[in-house]
mmCIF file with all atom_site columns, C-alpha atoms and ligand atoms in Angstrom:
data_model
loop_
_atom_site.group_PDB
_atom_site.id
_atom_site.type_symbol
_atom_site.label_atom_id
_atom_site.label_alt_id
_atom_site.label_comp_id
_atom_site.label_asym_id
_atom_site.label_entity_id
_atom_site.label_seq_id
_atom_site.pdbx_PDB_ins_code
_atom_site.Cartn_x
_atom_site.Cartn_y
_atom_site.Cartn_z
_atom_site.occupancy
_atom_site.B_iso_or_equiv
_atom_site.pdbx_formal_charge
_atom_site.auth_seq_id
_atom_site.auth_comp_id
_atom_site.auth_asym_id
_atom_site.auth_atom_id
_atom_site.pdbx_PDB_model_num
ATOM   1   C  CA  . UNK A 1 1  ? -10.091 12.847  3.828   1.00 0.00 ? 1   UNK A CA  1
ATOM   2   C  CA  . UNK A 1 2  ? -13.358 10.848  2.732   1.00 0.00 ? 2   UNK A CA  1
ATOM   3   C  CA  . UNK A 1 3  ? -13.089 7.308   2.673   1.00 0.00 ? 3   UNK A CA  1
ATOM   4   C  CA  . UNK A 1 4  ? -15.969 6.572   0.258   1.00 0.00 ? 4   UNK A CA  1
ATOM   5   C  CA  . UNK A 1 5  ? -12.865 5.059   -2.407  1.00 0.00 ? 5   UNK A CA  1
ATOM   6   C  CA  . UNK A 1 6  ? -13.341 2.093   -0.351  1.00 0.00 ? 6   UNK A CA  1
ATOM   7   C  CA  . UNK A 1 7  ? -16.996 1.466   -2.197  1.00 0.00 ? 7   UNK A CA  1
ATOM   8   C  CA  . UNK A 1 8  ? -14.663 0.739   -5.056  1.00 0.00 ? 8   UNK A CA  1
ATOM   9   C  CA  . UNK A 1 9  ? -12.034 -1.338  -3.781  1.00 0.00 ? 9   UNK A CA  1
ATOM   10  C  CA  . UNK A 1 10 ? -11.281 -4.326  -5.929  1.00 0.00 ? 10  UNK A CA  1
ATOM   11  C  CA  . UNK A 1 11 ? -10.594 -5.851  -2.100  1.00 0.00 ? 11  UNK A CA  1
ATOM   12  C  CA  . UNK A 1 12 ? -13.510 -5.578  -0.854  1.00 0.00 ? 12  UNK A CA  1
ATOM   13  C  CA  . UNK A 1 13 ? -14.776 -8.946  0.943   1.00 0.00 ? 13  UNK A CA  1
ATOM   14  C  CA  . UNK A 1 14 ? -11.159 -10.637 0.095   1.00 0.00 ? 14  UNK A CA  1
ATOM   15  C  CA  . UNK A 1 15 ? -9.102  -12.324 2.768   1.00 0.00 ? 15  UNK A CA  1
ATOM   16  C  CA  . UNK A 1 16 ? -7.394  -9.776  4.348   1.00 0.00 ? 16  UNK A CA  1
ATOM   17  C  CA  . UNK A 1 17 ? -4.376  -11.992 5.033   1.00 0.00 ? 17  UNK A CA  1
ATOM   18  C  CA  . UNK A 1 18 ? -4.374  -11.797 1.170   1.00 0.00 ? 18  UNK A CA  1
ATOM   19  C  CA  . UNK A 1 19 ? -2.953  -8.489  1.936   1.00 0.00 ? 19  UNK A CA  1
ATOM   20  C  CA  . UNK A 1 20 ? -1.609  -8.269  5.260   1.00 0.00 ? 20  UNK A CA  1
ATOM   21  C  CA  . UNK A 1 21 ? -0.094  -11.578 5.803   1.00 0.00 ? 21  UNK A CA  1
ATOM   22  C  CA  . UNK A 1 22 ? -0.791  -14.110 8.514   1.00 0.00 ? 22  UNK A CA  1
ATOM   23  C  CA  . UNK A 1 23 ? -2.058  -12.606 12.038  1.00 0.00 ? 23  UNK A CA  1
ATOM   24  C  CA  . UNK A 1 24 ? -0.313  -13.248 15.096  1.00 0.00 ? 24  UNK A CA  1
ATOM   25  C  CA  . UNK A 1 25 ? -0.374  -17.004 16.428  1.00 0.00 ? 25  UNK A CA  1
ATOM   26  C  CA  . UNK A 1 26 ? -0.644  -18.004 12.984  1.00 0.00 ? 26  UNK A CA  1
ATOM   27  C  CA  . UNK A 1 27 ? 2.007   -19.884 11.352  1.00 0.00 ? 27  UNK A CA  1
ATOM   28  C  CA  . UNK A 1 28 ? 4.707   -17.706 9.306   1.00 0.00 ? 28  UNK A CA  1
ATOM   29  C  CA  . UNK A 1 29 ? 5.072   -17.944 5.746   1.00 0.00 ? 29  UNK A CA  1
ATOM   30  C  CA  . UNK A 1 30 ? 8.341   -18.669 4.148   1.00 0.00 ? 30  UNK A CA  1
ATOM   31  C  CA  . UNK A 1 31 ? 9.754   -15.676 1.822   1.00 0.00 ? 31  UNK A CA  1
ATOM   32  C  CA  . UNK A 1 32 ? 8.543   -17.626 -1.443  1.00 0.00 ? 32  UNK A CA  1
ATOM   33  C  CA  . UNK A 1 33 ? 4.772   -17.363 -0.186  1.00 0.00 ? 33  UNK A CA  1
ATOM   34  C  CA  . UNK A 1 34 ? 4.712   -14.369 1.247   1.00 0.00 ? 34  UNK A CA  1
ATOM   35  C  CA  . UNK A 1 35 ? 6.203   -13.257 -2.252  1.00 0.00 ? 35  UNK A CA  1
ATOM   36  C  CA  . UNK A 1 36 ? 3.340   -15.249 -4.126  1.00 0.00 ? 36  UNK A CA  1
ATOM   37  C  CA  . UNK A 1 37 ? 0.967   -13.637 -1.939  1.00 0.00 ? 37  UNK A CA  1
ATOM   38  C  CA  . UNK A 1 38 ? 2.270   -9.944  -2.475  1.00 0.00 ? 38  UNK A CA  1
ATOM   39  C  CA  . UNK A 1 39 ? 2.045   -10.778 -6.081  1.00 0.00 ? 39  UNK A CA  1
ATOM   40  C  CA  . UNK A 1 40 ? -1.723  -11.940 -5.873  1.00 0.00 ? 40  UNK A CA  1
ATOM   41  C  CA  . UNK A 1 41 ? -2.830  -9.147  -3.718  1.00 0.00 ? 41  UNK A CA  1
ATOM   42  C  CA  . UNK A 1 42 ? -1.158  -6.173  -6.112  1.00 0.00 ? 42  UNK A CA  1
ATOM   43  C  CA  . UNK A 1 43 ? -2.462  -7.768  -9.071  1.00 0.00 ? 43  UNK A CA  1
ATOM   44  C  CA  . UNK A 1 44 ? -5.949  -7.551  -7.504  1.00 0.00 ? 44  UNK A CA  1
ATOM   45  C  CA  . UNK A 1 45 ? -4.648  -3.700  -6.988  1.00 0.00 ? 45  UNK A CA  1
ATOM   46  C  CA  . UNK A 1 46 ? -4.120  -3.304  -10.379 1.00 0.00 ? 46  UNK A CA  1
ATOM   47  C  CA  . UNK A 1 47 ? -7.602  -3.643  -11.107 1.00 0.00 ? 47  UNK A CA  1
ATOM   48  C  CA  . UNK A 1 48 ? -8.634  -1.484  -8.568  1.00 0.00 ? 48  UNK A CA  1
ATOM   49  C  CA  . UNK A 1 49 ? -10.471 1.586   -9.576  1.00 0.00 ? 49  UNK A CA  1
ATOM   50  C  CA  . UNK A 1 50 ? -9.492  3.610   -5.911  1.00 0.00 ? 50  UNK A CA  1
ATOM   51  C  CA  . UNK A 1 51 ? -5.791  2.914   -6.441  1.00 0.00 ? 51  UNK A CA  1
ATOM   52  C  CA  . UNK A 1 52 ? -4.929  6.201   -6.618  1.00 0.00 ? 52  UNK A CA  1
ATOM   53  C  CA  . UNK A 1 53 ? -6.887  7.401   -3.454  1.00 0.00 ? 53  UNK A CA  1
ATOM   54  C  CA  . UNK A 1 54 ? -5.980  3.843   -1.323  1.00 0.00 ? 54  UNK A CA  1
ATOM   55  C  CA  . UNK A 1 55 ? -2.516  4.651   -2.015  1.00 0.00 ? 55  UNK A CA  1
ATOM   56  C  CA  . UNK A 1 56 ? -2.665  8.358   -0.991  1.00 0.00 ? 56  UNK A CA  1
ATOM   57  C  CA  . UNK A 1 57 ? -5.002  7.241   2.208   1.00 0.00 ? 57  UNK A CA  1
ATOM   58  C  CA  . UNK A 1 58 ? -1.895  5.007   3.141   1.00 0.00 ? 58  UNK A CA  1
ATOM   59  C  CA  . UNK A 1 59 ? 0.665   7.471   2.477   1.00 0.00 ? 59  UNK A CA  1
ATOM   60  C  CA  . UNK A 1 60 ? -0.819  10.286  4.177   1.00 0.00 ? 60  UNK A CA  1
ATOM   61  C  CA  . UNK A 1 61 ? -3.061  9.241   6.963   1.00 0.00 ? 61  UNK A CA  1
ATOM   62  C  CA  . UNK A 1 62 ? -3.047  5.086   7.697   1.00 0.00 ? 62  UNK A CA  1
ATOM   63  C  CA  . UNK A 1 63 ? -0.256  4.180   10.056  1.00 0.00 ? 63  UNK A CA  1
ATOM   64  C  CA  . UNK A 1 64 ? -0.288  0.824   8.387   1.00 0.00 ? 64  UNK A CA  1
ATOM   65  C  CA  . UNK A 1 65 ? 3.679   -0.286  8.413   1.00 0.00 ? 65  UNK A CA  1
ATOM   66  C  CA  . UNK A 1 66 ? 3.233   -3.130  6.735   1.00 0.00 ? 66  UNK A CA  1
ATOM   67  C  CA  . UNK A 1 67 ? 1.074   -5.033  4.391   1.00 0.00 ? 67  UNK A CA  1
ATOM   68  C  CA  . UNK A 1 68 ? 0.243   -3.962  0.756   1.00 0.00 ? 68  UNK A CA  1
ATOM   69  C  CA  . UNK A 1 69 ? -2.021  -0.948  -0.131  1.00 0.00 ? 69  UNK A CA  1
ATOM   70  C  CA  . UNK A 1 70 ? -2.287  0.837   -3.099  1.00 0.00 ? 70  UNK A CA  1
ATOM   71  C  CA  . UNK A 1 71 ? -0.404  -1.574  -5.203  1.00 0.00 ? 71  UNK A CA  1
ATOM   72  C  CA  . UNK A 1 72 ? 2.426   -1.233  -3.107  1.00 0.00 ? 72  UNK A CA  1
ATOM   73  C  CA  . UNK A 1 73 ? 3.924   -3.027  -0.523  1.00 0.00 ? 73  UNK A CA  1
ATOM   74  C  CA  . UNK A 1 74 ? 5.157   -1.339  2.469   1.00 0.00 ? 74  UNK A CA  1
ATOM   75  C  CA  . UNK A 1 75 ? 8.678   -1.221  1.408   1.00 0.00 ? 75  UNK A CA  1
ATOM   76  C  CA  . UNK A 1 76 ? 7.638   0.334   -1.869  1.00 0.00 ? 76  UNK A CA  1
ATOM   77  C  CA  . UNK A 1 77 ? 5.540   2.743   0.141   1.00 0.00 ? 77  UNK A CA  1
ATOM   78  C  CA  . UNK A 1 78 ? 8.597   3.773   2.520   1.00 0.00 ? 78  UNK A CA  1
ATOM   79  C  CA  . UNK A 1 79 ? 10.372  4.677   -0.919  1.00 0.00 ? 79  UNK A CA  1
ATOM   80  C  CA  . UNK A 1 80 ? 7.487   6.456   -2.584  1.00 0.00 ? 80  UNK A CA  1
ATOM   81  C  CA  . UNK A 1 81 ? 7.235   8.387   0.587   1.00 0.00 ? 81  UNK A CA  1
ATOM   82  C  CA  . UNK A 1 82 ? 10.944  9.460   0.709   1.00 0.00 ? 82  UNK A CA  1
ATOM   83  C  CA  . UNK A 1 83 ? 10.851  10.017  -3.256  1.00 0.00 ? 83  UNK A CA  1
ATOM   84  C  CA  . UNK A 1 84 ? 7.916   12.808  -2.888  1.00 0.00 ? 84  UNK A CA  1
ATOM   85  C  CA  . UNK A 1 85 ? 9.657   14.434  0.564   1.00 0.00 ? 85  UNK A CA  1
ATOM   86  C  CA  . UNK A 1 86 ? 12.870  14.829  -1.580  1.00 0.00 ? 86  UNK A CA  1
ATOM   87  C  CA  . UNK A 1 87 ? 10.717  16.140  -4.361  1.00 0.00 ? 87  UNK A CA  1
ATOM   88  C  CA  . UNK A 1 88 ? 8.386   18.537  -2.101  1.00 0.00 ? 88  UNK A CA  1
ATOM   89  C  CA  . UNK A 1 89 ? 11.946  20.127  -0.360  1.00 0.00 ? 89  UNK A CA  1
ATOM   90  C  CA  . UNK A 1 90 ? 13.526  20.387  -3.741  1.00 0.00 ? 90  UNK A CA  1
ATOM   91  C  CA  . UNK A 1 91 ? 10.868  23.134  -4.862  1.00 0.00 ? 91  UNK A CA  1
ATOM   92  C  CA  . UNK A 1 92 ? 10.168  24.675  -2.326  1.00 0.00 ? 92  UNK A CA  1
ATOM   93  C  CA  . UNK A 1 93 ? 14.317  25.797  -2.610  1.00 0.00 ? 93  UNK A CA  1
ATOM   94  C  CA  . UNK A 1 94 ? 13.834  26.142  -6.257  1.00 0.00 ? 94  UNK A CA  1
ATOM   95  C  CA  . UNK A 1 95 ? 12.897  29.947  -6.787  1.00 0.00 ? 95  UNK A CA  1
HETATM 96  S  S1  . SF4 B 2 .  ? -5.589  -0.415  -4.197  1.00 0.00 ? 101 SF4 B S1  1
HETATM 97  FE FE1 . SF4 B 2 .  ? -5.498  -2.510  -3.425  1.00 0.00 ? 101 SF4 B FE1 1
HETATM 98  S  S2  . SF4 B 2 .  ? -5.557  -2.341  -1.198  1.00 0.00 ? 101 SF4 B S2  1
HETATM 99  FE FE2 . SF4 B 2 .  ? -6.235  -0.383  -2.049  1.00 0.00 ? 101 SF4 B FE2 1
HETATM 100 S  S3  . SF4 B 2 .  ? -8.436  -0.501  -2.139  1.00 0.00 ? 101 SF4 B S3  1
HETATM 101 FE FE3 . SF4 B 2 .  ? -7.678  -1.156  -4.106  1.00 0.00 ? 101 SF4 B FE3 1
HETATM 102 S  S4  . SF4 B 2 .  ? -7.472  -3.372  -4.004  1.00 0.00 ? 101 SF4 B S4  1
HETATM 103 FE FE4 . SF4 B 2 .  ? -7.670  -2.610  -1.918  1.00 0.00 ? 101 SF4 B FE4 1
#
């Protein structure tokens, strides 16, 4: 899979912690900021003209568990993931 989407990511040279959160050995944020800060880095998604491909790259190849890509976050991700393995299996028994 070609990663030349990433020469149009709105988050290119933001904070990654924008995204990711706080690294290890760095304080923790409470739920309210680490809310605030999921909002701020999907609204920066949402401009993003490799959404489409950053979200597929995360769903198919990254092993990224956490953190927001694609303008999801990773729980949204987990769901999306499960929503288009129910969908796959469900044709392929349809005749
Ligand atoms: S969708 Fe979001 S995380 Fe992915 S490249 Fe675009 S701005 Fe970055």
């Amino acid at each position: 899979m070609s990663r030349r989407w990433r020469d149009r990511a709105a988050c290119k040279g933001e904070d990654l912690v924008l995204f990711y959160g706080p690294g290890e050995g760095e304080p923790r944020e409470t739920p309210q900021e680490k809310e605030a800060r999921v909002q701020r880095a999907k609204q920066i998604c949402r401009s993003c003209l490799a959404q489409m491909d950053c979200l597929d790259f995360h769903l198919q190849v990254s092993a990224a568990q956490y953190g927001v890509a694609g303008g999801l976050d990773e729980d949204e991700r987990r769901a999306y993931r499960r929503r288009m393995q129910r969908k796959t299996a469900r044709e392929r028994r349809s005749p």
